[in-house]
Amino acid sequence: MTHIIAARKPNRAARILSAALLTVAFPLTAPAATAKDAKIDYLTAPFHQERLLDWGNRPNWSPDGRRIAFTKDDLVDSPAYEIDLRTKKVRCLTCKFGATQFVTRIFYLPDNSFLIEAAPGMKGGSGGAADAGRTQLFWMSKKLARPVSLNSGAMGDIAIARIPKADGSVDIAWSRPTATGLELTKARLVNDGRTARLADQQALYTYRPGQPGPASFPEAYDFIDGGRSVMFWTTEVATLDSEMYKVDIATKAVSKVYATPSHNETHVFPNERYGLEEANIHSDPDGPYRGISAHIKPGVEQILRFAGKSNAAEIAAANSGKGFDIFVITMDGKSRRALTNVSRSGAQAHQSTASPDGRRIAFAIKDPAGKSGHSAGLYIGTFEGK
């Protein structure tokens, strides 16, 4: 039976994250990988891409790399779908649930069950910026039984450990609203094939608006450092810069991931030596507000107002809507390779995630104005290597 949690009115911290989520959304960590990806030099290996579908967004790889789960869009809740990469056949995973079929995000777990982020009761009405104050976590069995609520609010992406524990449980980390701000939380997701629960929950990082320190809201991305840290995306309000940070699970120490500045959302490849970064480098190579200019105007304006800028509307009008391309980046931040080049013409390549073996990526291309000349839809890209 699905339990429904009452919707919570977004607090100030949720509004900050809502601004950040106006145009970006985040894919999930790939599950356990083979050692093959260690032989790929992602900066030089031949790379080619193909369009799977002329629609679809927010892709996520199955544990065996043979299927991709996805949604219809990243701004409006939709049913969850799955495509078989060999046959190219698409099936709907949640349509049979009628009025409660709508998801914001869907992720495979290592045992082929699913973690779902959705509006209360999976009745829709979330997605995009709205999910900053409304989405909740659900678990669905691999047999596609009716999803079960995990009784937790959620915001944005979710980090999932690549390797399950000996008892079959898996570590996850996510941001959730509190009465005073946001909390980056870690827990074990335990399921018996019929129902699921969150165990051993612990707060890793707490954000309250106005608190000192460079990092603001936490948006979970990946477990890194061999599972000892959780990497999260944030905006440095003082510098108006997007950055990737990490929190040490044992000590709760927070530090930057990259030694170089201005990094947008990054997911690590299975070998953790490279990252898959979505960035506005092509569309805004040297602008004074490149750290936040990927958001649409209302989002940039809201972030600027939180930062105390009296001319926020004027700045946002000239420094917003700069689209993403997808890059491979070394985890020291010093070397980068472009994998797409669509943002200069007004399209956006985003929602990128690496396959379990590290040889492929899945991503989506959107063309909001329909004038870029680039074909929108769901894509996979393949690296050739030994």
mmCIF file of C-alpha atoms in Angstrom:
data_model
loop_
_atom_site.group_PDB
_atom_site.id
_atom_site.type_symbol
_atom_site.label_atom_id
_atom_site.label_comp_id
_atom_site.label_asym_id
_atom_site.label_seq_id
_atom_site.Cartn_x
_atom_site.Cartn_y
_atom_site.Cartn_z
ATOM 1 C CA MET A 1 0.000 0.000 0.000
ATOM 2 C CA THR A 2 1.249 3.463 -0.850
ATOM 3 C CA HIS A 3 1.346 5.873 2.050
ATOM 4 C CA ILE A 4 0.909 9.546 1.243
ATOM 5 C CA ILE A 5 2.764 12.298 3.049
ATOM 6 C CA ALA A 6 1.122 15.683 3.329
ATOM 7 C CA ALA A 7 2.717 18.300 1.093
ATOM 8 C CA ARG A 8 4.921 20.835 2.843
ATOM 9 C CA LYS A 9 4.935 24.513 1.997
ATOM 10 C CA PRO A 10 8.430 25.339 0.684
ATOM 11 C CA ASN A 11 10.576 27.253 3.196
ATOM 12 C CA ARG A 12 13.228 29.832 2.313
ATOM 13 C CA ALA A 13 15.863 27.164 1.807
ATOM 14 C CA ALA A 14 13.529 25.313 -0.508
ATOM 15 C CA ARG A 15 12.999 28.496 -2.506
ATOM 16 C CA ILE A 16 16.773 28.872 -2.883
ATOM 17 C CA LEU A 17 17.047 25.363 -4.241
ATOM 18 C CA SER A 18 13.933 25.930 -6.330
ATOM 19 C CA ALA A 19 15.728 28.774 -8.060
ATOM 20 C CA ALA A 20 18.681 26.544 -8.731
ATOM 21 C CA LEU A 21 16.448 23.826 -10.155
ATOM 22 C CA LEU A 22 14.555 26.013 -12.601
ATOM 23 C CA THR A 23 16.465 24.711 -15.591
ATOM 24 C CA VAL A 24 18.674 21.903 -14.379
ATOM 25 C CA ALA A 25 18.049 18.372 -13.253
ATOM 26 C CA PHE A 26 20.344 15.630 -12.234
ATOM 27 C CA PRO A 27 20.892 12.101 -13.210
ATOM 28 C CA LEU A 28 21.974 9.250 -11.027
ATOM 29 C CA THR A 29 25.162 7.413 -10.235
ATOM 30 C CA ALA A 30 25.702 4.309 -12.370
ATOM 31 C CA PRO A 31 25.687 0.957 -10.536
ATOM 32 C CA ALA A 32 28.594 -1.434 -10.168
ATOM 33 C CA ALA A 33 31.064 -1.338 -13.057
ATOM 34 C CA THR A 34 33.560 -3.685 -14.566
ATOM 35 C CA ALA A 35 37.248 -2.841 -14.754
ATOM 36 C CA LYS A 36 37.046 -2.217 -18.505
ATOM 37 C CA ASP A 37 36.508 1.519 -18.130
ATOM 38 C CA ALA A 38 39.968 1.886 -16.547
ATOM 39 C CA LYS A 39 41.465 1.279 -20.012
ATOM 40 C CA ILE A 40 39.611 4.158 -21.648
ATOM 41 C CA ASP A 41 41.294 7.518 -22.018
ATOM 42 C CA TYR A 42 38.150 9.636 -22.107
ATOM 43 C CA LEU A 43 40.063 12.693 -23.262
ATOM 44 C CA THR A 44 41.222 11.059 -26.502
ATOM 45 C CA ALA A 45 39.163 7.915 -27.167
ATOM 46 C CA PRO A 46 36.966 8.043 -30.295
ATOM 47 C CA PHE A 47 33.419 8.967 -29.334
ATOM 48 C CA HIS A 48 30.217 8.681 -31.334
ATOM 49 C CA GLN A 49 26.593 9.254 -30.456
ATOM 50 C CA GLU A 50 23.212 8.106 -31.706
ATOM 51 C CA ARG A 51 19.676 9.207 -31.022
ATOM 52 C CA LEU A 52 17.516 6.498 -29.479
ATOM 53 C CA LEU A 53 14.220 8.382 -29.467
ATOM 54 C CA ASP A 54 12.907 11.766 -30.551
ATOM 55 C CA TRP A 55 11.571 12.271 -27.021
ATOM 56 C CA GLY A 56 12.578 11.384 -23.465
ATOM 57 C CA ASN A 57 14.628 12.847 -20.650
ATOM 58 C CA ARG A 58 16.346 11.990 -17.343
ATOM 59 C CA PRO A 59 17.845 8.647 -18.461
ATOM 60 C CA ASN A 60 19.191 6.121 -15.981
ATOM 61 C CA TRP A 61 21.098 2.913 -16.762
ATOM 62 C CA SER A 62 20.015 -0.540 -15.611
ATOM 63 C CA PRO A 63 22.606 -2.479 -13.585
ATOM 64 C CA ASP A 64 23.495 -4.648 -16.598
ATOM 65 C CA GLY A 65 23.646 -1.679 -19.001
ATOM 66 C CA ARG A 66 21.058 -3.209 -21.327
ATOM 67 C CA ARG A 67 18.128 -0.913 -20.545
ATOM 68 C CA ILE A 68 17.519 2.720 -19.761
ATOM 69 C CA ALA A 69 14.707 4.059 -17.597
ATOM 70 C CA PHE A 70 13.588 7.586 -18.355
ATOM 71 C CA THR A 71 10.854 10.189 -18.128
ATOM 72 C CA LYS A 72 9.106 12.129 -20.849
ATOM 73 C CA ASP A 73 10.417 15.510 -19.721
ATOM 74 C CA ASP A 74 12.500 17.151 -17.007
ATOM 75 C CA LEU A 75 10.080 19.982 -16.241
ATOM 76 C CA VAL A 76 6.727 18.176 -16.072
ATOM 77 C CA ASP A 77 5.927 14.948 -14.235
ATOM 78 C CA SER A 78 5.195 11.991 -16.498
ATOM 79 C CA PRO A 79 4.919 8.216 -16.421
ATOM 80 C CA ALA A 80 8.215 6.338 -16.167
ATOM 81 C CA TYR A 81 9.415 4.432 -19.226
ATOM 82 C CA GLU A 82 12.079 1.879 -20.102
ATOM 83 C CA ILE A 83 13.828 1.194 -23.415
ATOM 84 C CA ASP A 84 15.580 -2.056 -24.303
ATOM 85 C CA LEU A 85 18.790 -0.994 -26.044
ATOM 86 C CA ARG A 86 18.971 -4.108 -28.209
ATOM 87 C CA THR A 87 15.409 -4.153 -29.524
ATOM 88 C CA LYS A 88 14.692 -0.423 -29.084
ATOM 89 C CA LYS A 89 11.293 -1.378 -27.671
ATOM 90 C CA VAL A 90 9.802 1.013 -25.103
ATOM 91 C CA ARG A 91 7.490 0.004 -22.288
ATOM 92 C CA CYS A 92 5.752 2.120 -19.681
ATOM 93 C CA LEU A 93 6.683 1.177 -16.127
ATOM 94 C CA THR A 94 3.997 3.097 -14.243
ATOM 95 C CA CYS A 95 1.076 3.693 -16.642
ATOM 96 C CA LYS A 96 -0.940 0.903 -15.038
ATOM 97 C CA PHE A 97 -1.216 2.917 -11.825
ATOM 98 C CA GLY A 98 -3.658 5.356 -13.414
ATOM 99 C CA ALA A 99 -3.906 8.633 -11.519
ATOM 100 C CA THR A 100 -0.801 7.734 -9.483
ATOM 101 C CA GLN A 101 1.565 6.964 -12.390
ATOM 102 C CA PHE A 102 3.521 10.241 -12.470
ATOM 103 C CA VAL A 103 7.177 10.518 -11.518
ATOM 104 C CA THR A 104 9.710 13.304 -11.374
ATOM 105 C CA ARG A 105 12.711 10.963 -11.530
ATOM 106 C CA ILE A 106 13.216 7.214 -11.607
ATOM 107 C CA PHE A 107 16.418 5.306 -10.806
ATOM 108 C CA TYR A 108 17.418 1.660 -10.994
ATOM 109 C CA LEU A 109 18.748 0.065 -7.820
ATOM 110 C CA PRO A 110 21.421 -2.666 -7.966
ATOM 111 C CA ASP A 111 18.788 -5.437 -7.584
ATOM 112 C CA ASN A 112 16.724 -4.049 -10.520
ATOM 113 C CA SER A 113 14.062 -2.569 -8.267
ATOM 114 C CA PHE A 114 13.460 1.170 -8.557
ATOM 115 C CA LEU A 115 13.815 4.321 -6.494
ATOM 116 C CA ILE A 116 11.299 6.966 -7.495
ATOM 117 C CA GLU A 117 11.072 10.653 -6.744
ATOM 118 C CA ALA A 118 7.596 12.063 -7.236
ATOM 119 C CA ALA A 119 4.953 14.451 -6.000
ATOM 120 C CA PRO A 120 2.772 13.286 -3.075
ATOM 121 C CA GLY A 121 0.951 10.098 -3.974
ATOM 122 C CA MET A 122 2.636 10.116 -7.413
ATOM 123 C CA LYS A 123 -0.277 12.193 -8.634
ATOM 124 C CA GLY A 124 1.809 14.647 -10.633
ATOM 125 C CA GLY A 125 2.199 18.389 -10.335
ATOM 126 C CA SER A 126 5.902 18.394 -9.524
ATOM 127 C CA GLY A 127 8.949 18.441 -11.759
ATOM 128 C CA GLY A 128 11.198 21.349 -12.594
ATOM 129 C CA ALA A 129 11.523 23.971 -9.888
ATOM 130 C CA ALA A 130 8.414 22.758 -8.072
ATOM 131 C CA ASP A 131 10.149 19.636 -6.846
ATOM 132 C CA ALA A 132 12.295 21.724 -4.496
ATOM 133 C CA GLY A 133 9.466 21.757 -1.989
ATOM 134 C CA ARG A 134 7.208 18.870 -2.921
ATOM 135 C CA THR A 135 8.799 15.621 -4.033
ATOM 136 C CA GLN A 136 8.960 12.487 -1.936
ATOM 137 C CA LEU A 137 10.727 9.139 -2.180
ATOM 138 C CA PHE A 138 9.067 5.884 -3.248
ATOM 139 C CA TRP A 139 10.313 2.351 -3.890
ATOM 140 C CA MET A 140 8.973 0.064 -6.616
ATOM 141 C CA SER A 141 9.799 -3.639 -6.904
ATOM 142 C CA LYS A 142 11.340 -5.114 -10.045
ATOM 143 C CA LYS A 143 7.986 -6.826 -10.599
ATOM 144 C CA LEU A 144 6.488 -3.331 -10.915
ATOM 145 C CA ALA A 145 4.107 -3.638 -7.984
ATOM 146 C CA ARG A 146 2.481 -0.450 -6.722
ATOM 147 C CA PRO A 147 5.193 1.886 -5.321
ATOM 148 C CA VAL A 148 5.619 2.166 -1.567
ATOM 149 C CA SER A 149 6.345 5.470 0.153
ATOM 150 C CA LEU A 150 9.671 5.731 1.977
ATOM 151 C CA ASN A 151 8.237 8.502 4.167
ATOM 152 C CA SER A 152 10.781 11.152 3.298
ATOM 153 C CA GLY A 153 10.744 14.399 1.414
ATOM 154 C CA ALA A 154 13.384 14.898 -1.251
ATOM 155 C CA MET A 155 14.901 17.580 -3.437
ATOM 156 C CA GLY A 156 16.712 17.066 -6.700
ATOM 157 C CA ASP A 157 19.037 14.197 -7.493
ATOM 158 C CA ILE A 158 19.892 11.175 -5.365
ATOM 159 C CA ALA A 159 23.262 9.478 -4.900
ATOM 160 C CA ILE A 160 23.161 5.672 -4.927
ATOM 161 C CA ALA A 161 26.077 3.463 -3.944
ATOM 162 C CA ARG A 162 27.384 1.333 -6.796
ATOM 163 C CA ILE A 163 27.795 -1.795 -4.692
ATOM 164 C CA PRO A 164 25.121 -3.101 -2.299
ATOM 165 C CA LYS A 165 25.969 -4.253 1.200
ATOM 166 C CA ALA A 166 26.253 -7.910 2.186
ATOM 167 C CA ASP A 167 22.622 -7.932 3.358
ATOM 168 C CA GLY A 168 21.419 -6.553 0.020
ATOM 169 C CA SER A 169 20.691 -3.057 1.297
ATOM 170 C CA VAL A 170 22.137 -0.083 -0.555
ATOM 171 C CA ASP A 171 23.348 3.310 0.660
ATOM 172 C CA ILE A 172 21.601 6.359 -0.733
ATOM 173 C CA ALA A 173 22.078 10.075 -0.036
ATOM 174 C CA TRP A 174 19.667 12.887 -0.807
ATOM 175 C CA SER A 175 18.647 16.391 0.180
ATOM 176 C CA ARG A 176 15.434 16.889 2.108
ATOM 177 C CA PRO A 177 13.698 19.924 3.589
ATOM 178 C CA THR A 178 13.689 20.592 7.312
ATOM 179 C CA ALA A 179 11.900 23.215 9.360
ATOM 180 C CA THR A 180 14.932 25.498 9.120
ATOM 181 C CA GLY A 181 16.628 24.627 5.857
ATOM 182 C CA LEU A 182 17.991 21.613 4.005
ATOM 183 C CA GLU A 183 19.700 18.456 5.165
ATOM 184 C CA LEU A 184 21.921 16.151 3.154
ATOM 185 C CA THR A 185 20.974 12.748 4.541
ATOM 186 C CA LYS A 186 22.431 9.260 4.133
ATOM 187 C CA ALA A 187 20.546 6.031 4.788
ATOM 188 C CA ARG A 188 20.396 2.345 3.913
ATOM 189 C CA LEU A 189 17.523 1.428 1.627
ATOM 190 C CA VAL A 190 16.314 -2.011 2.703
ATOM 191 C CA ASN A 191 13.787 -4.072 0.749
ATOM 192 C CA ASP A 192 12.494 -7.643 0.889
ATOM 193 C CA GLY A 193 11.087 -7.685 -2.640
ATOM 194 C CA ARG A 194 7.635 -6.586 -1.486
ATOM 195 C CA THR A 195 8.179 -3.479 0.623
ATOM 196 C CA ALA A 196 11.041 -1.166 1.577
ATOM 197 C CA ARG A 197 12.206 1.221 4.267
ATOM 198 C CA LEU A 198 15.038 3.622 5.063
ATOM 199 C CA ALA A 199 17.324 2.523 7.912
ATOM 200 C CA ASP A 200 20.201 4.131 9.815
ATOM 201 C CA GLN A 201 19.469 7.652 8.638
ATOM 202 C CA GLN A 202 22.119 10.220 9.447
ATOM 203 C CA ALA A 203 22.599 13.882 8.624
ATOM 204 C CA LEU A 204 25.817 14.585 6.729
ATOM 205 C CA TYR A 205 25.477 18.314 6.085
ATOM 206 C CA THR A 206 22.883 20.848 7.166
ATOM 207 C CA TYR A 207 22.222 24.129 5.418
ATOM 208 C CA ARG A 208 20.352 27.066 6.894
ATOM 209 C CA PRO A 209 19.945 30.305 4.930
ATOM 210 C CA GLY A 210 22.450 32.887 6.112
ATOM 211 C CA GLN A 211 24.865 30.427 7.681
ATOM 212 C CA PRO A 212 28.598 31.185 7.247
ATOM 213 C CA GLY A 213 30.697 29.189 4.812
ATOM 214 C CA PRO A 214 31.092 29.018 1.052
ATOM 215 C CA ALA A 215 28.629 26.195 0.284
ATOM 216 C CA SER A 216 24.885 26.766 0.383
ATOM 217 C CA PHE A 217 22.208 24.161 -0.423
ATOM 218 C CA PRO A 218 23.397 20.567 -0.995
ATOM 219 C CA GLU A 219 22.275 18.609 -4.062
ATOM 220 C CA ALA A 220 23.476 14.987 -3.869
ATOM 221 C CA TYR A 221 25.185 13.482 -6.912
ATOM 222 C CA ASP A 222 27.440 10.515 -6.207
ATOM 223 C CA PHE A 223 29.224 8.461 -3.599
ATOM 224 C CA ILE A 224 32.938 8.979 -4.231
ATOM 225 C CA ASP A 225 36.294 8.221 -2.585
ATOM 226 C CA GLY A 226 35.417 4.546 -2.558
ATOM 227 C CA GLY A 227 32.092 5.259 -0.874
ATOM 228 C CA ARG A 228 33.604 7.327 1.931
ATOM 229 C CA SER A 229 32.232 10.675 0.712
ATOM 230 C CA VAL A 230 29.106 12.085 -0.901
ATOM 231 C CA MET A 231 29.615 14.570 -3.705
ATOM 232 C CA PHE A 232 27.071 17.372 -3.999
ATOM 233 C CA TRP A 233 26.398 20.387 -6.188
ATOM 234 C CA THR A 234 25.899 23.809 -4.661
ATOM 235 C CA THR A 235 26.026 27.510 -5.385
ATOM 236 C CA GLU A 236 28.514 29.692 -3.582
ATOM 237 C CA VAL A 237 26.322 32.695 -2.824
ATOM 238 C CA ALA A 238 29.254 34.972 -2.008
ATOM 239 C CA THR A 239 30.945 34.323 -5.357
ATOM 240 C CA LEU A 240 27.785 33.473 -7.369
ATOM 241 C CA ASP A 241 29.527 30.387 -8.612
ATOM 242 C CA SER A 242 28.349 26.811 -9.108
ATOM 243 C CA GLU A 243 30.679 24.230 -7.596
ATOM 244 C CA MET A 244 30.951 20.578 -6.704
ATOM 245 C CA TYR A 245 31.668 19.825 -3.044
ATOM 246 C CA LYS A 246 31.970 16.631 -1.035
ATOM 247 C CA VAL A 247 31.283 15.671 2.555
ATOM 248 C CA ASP A 248 33.272 12.986 4.345
ATOM 249 C CA ILE A 249 30.747 10.524 5.788
ATOM 250 C CA ALA A 250 32.826 9.709 8.869
ATOM 251 C CA THR A 251 34.057 13.170 9.842
ATOM 252 C CA LYS A 252 31.373 15.382 8.183
ATOM 253 C CA ALA A 253 34.206 17.558 6.823
ATOM 254 C CA VAL A 254 33.154 19.531 3.728
ATOM 255 C CA SER A 255 35.564 20.438 0.934
ATOM 256 C CA LYS A 256 35.658 21.324 -2.760
ATOM 257 C CA VAL A 257 35.998 18.540 -5.297
ATOM 258 C CA TYR A 258 37.816 20.533 -7.981
ATOM 259 C CA ALA A 259 40.958 22.618 -7.606
ATOM 260 C CA THR A 260 39.750 24.891 -10.430
ATOM 261 C CA PRO A 261 36.721 27.246 -10.292
ATOM 262 C CA SER A 262 33.281 27.291 -11.915
ATOM 263 C CA HIS A 263 31.983 23.755 -12.268
ATOM 264 C CA ASN A 264 28.404 22.769 -12.882
ATOM 265 C CA GLU A 265 26.767 19.401 -12.262
ATOM 266 C CA THR A 266 29.198 16.488 -12.444
ATOM 267 C CA HIS A 267 28.735 12.745 -12.158
ATOM 268 C CA VAL A 268 31.774 10.530 -11.855
ATOM 269 C CA PHE A 269 32.641 7.676 -14.169
ATOM 270 C CA PRO A 270 32.917 4.312 -12.399
ATOM 271 C CA ASN A 271 36.693 4.575 -12.124
ATOM 272 C CA GLU A 272 36.347 7.967 -10.341
ATOM 273 C CA ARG A 273 39.245 9.409 -12.357
ATOM 274 C CA TYR A 274 36.958 11.297 -14.719
ATOM 275 C CA GLY A 275 33.724 13.180 -14.382
ATOM 276 C CA LEU A 276 30.822 13.807 -16.752
ATOM 277 C CA GLU A 277 30.134 17.518 -16.446
ATOM 278 C CA GLU A 278 27.248 19.578 -17.786
ATOM 279 C CA ALA A 279 28.436 23.137 -18.238
ATOM 280 C CA ASN A 280 27.661 26.405 -20.009
ATOM 281 C CA ILE A 281 31.255 26.910 -21.190
ATOM 282 C CA HIS A 282 30.260 27.136 -24.865
ATOM 283 C CA SER A 283 27.238 29.360 -24.382
ATOM 284 C CA ASP A 284 28.868 31.670 -21.817
ATOM 285 C CA PRO A 285 32.652 31.196 -22.003
ATOM 286 C CA ASP A 286 33.777 34.212 -19.992
ATOM 287 C CA GLY A 287 30.723 36.061 -18.715
ATOM 288 C CA PRO A 288 30.887 37.672 -15.258
ATOM 289 C CA TYR A 289 27.976 35.524 -14.011
ATOM 290 C CA ARG A 290 28.822 32.248 -15.776
ATOM 291 C CA GLY A 291 28.504 30.413 -12.480
ATOM 292 C CA ILE A 292 24.720 30.920 -12.479
ATOM 293 C CA SER A 293 23.861 32.018 -16.038
ATOM 294 C CA ALA A 294 22.686 28.554 -17.098
ATOM 295 C CA HIS A 295 19.416 29.176 -15.237
ATOM 296 C CA ILE A 296 16.484 30.955 -16.832
ATOM 297 C CA LYS A 297 15.919 34.590 -15.903
ATOM 298 C CA PRO A 298 13.619 34.073 -12.870
ATOM 299 C CA GLY A 299 16.091 31.617 -11.371
ATOM 300 C CA VAL A 300 19.097 33.893 -11.822
ATOM 301 C CA GLU A 301 17.157 36.841 -10.442
ATOM 302 C CA GLN A 302 16.096 34.922 -7.360
ATOM 303 C CA ILE A 303 19.642 33.739 -6.631
ATOM 304 C CA LEU A 304 20.925 37.300 -7.050
ATOM 305 C CA ARG A 305 18.303 38.620 -4.647
ATOM 306 C CA PHE A 306 19.325 36.049 -2.055
ATOM 307 C CA ALA A 307 22.876 37.344 -2.562
ATOM 308 C CA GLY A 308 21.704 40.912 -1.839
ATOM 309 C CA LYS A 309 21.980 42.336 -5.381
ATOM 310 C CA SER A 310 19.693 45.348 -5.688
ATOM 311 C CA ASN A 311 19.841 45.257 -9.507
ATOM 312 C CA ALA A 312 19.084 41.553 -9.707
ATOM 313 C CA ALA A 313 16.491 41.884 -12.473
ATOM 314 C CA GLU A 314 18.810 43.871 -14.712
ATOM 315 C CA ILE A 315 21.703 41.453 -14.235
ATOM 316 C CA ALA A 316 19.488 38.425 -14.770
ATOM 317 C CA ALA A 317 18.112 39.804 -18.030
ATOM 318 C CA ALA A 318 21.600 39.854 -19.530
ATOM 319 C CA ASN A 319 23.015 36.765 -17.838
ATOM 320 C CA SER A 320 20.523 33.889 -18.005
ATOM 321 C CA GLY A 321 19.362 31.052 -20.186
ATOM 322 C CA LYS A 322 22.859 29.950 -21.188
ATOM 323 C CA GLY A 323 22.525 26.316 -22.182
ATOM 324 C CA PHE A 324 24.619 23.293 -21.266
ATOM 325 C CA ASP A 325 26.910 21.046 -23.233
ATOM 326 C CA ILE A 326 28.404 17.826 -21.933
ATOM 327 C CA PHE A 327 32.102 17.448 -21.152
ATOM 328 C CA VAL A 328 34.483 14.812 -19.845
ATOM 329 C CA ILE A 329 36.664 16.305 -17.135
ATOM 330 C CA THR A 330 39.541 14.973 -15.057
ATOM 331 C CA MET A 331 38.708 15.057 -11.384
ATOM 332 C CA ASP A 332 41.450 17.570 -10.681
ATOM 333 C CA GLY A 333 39.513 19.938 -12.945
ATOM 334 C CA LYS A 334 42.508 20.680 -15.167
ATOM 335 C CA SER A 335 41.632 18.827 -18.383
ATOM 336 C CA ARG A 336 38.302 18.832 -20.192
ATOM 337 C CA ARG A 337 36.907 17.480 -23.464
ATOM 338 C CA ALA A 338 33.644 18.544 -25.091
ATOM 339 C CA LEU A 339 31.340 15.682 -26.084
ATOM 340 C CA THR A 340 28.531 17.862 -27.462
ATOM 341 C CA ASN A 341 28.373 21.291 -29.068
ATOM 342 C CA VAL A 342 24.758 22.403 -29.186
ATOM 343 C CA SER A 343 24.388 25.218 -26.660
ATOM 344 C CA ARG A 344 25.779 27.995 -28.859
ATOM 345 C CA SER A 345 22.747 27.599 -31.115
ATOM 346 C CA GLY A 346 20.200 27.595 -28.294
ATOM 347 C CA ALA A 347 19.834 23.858 -27.637
ATOM 348 C CA GLN A 348 20.746 22.122 -24.404
ATOM 349 C CA ALA A 349 22.549 18.818 -23.806
ATOM 350 C CA HIS A 350 21.950 17.602 -20.273
ATOM 351 C CA GLN A 351 20.779 14.795 -17.966
ATOM 352 C CA SER A 352 23.980 12.863 -18.676
ATOM 353 C CA THR A 353 24.929 9.656 -16.880
ATOM 354 C CA ALA A 354 27.643 7.025 -17.409
ATOM 355 C CA SER A 355 26.881 3.359 -18.037
ATOM 356 C CA PRO A 356 27.917 0.747 -15.456
ATOM 357 C CA ASP A 357 30.985 -0.260 -17.495
ATOM 358 C CA GLY A 358 31.937 3.354 -18.235
ATOM 359 C CA ARG A 359 31.957 2.837 -22.003
ATOM 360 C CA ARG A 360 28.746 4.723 -22.779
ATOM 361 C CA ILE A 361 26.806 7.710 -21.622
ATOM 362 C CA ALA A 362 23.118 8.504 -21.895
ATOM 363 C CA PHE A 363 21.832 12.049 -22.184
ATOM 364 C CA ALA A 364 19.052 14.213 -23.547
ATOM 365 C CA ILE A 365 19.014 17.141 -25.960
ATOM 366 C CA LYS A 366 16.330 19.799 -25.729
ATOM 367 C CA ASP A 367 15.654 22.604 -28.197
ATOM 368 C CA PRO A 368 13.351 24.989 -26.316
ATOM 369 C CA ALA A 369 12.870 27.442 -29.195
ATOM 370 C CA GLY A 370 12.920 24.798 -31.931
ATOM 371 C CA LYS A 371 15.409 26.823 -33.956
ATOM 372 C CA SER A 372 18.797 25.323 -33.128
ATOM 373 C CA GLY A 373 18.893 22.776 -35.918
ATOM 374 C CA HIS A 374 19.747 20.012 -33.429
ATOM 375 C CA SER A 375 17.448 17.014 -33.066
ATOM 376 C CA ALA A 376 15.909 16.767 -29.615
ATOM 377 C CA GLY A 377 15.473 13.461 -27.839
ATOM 378 C CA LEU A 378 17.189 10.694 -25.922
ATOM 379 C CA TYR A 379 20.785 9.827 -26.902
ATOM 380 C CA ILE A 380 23.565 7.420 -26.073
ATOM 381 C CA GLY A 381 27.234 8.067 -26.744
ATOM 382 C CA THR A 382 29.946 5.392 -26.949
ATOM 383 C CA PHE A 383 33.669 5.580 -26.266
ATOM 384 C CA GLU A 384 35.856 3.270 -28.316
ATOM 385 C CA GLY A 385 38.654 1.711 -26.312
ATOM 386 C CA LYS A 386 40.659 -1.425 -25.722
#
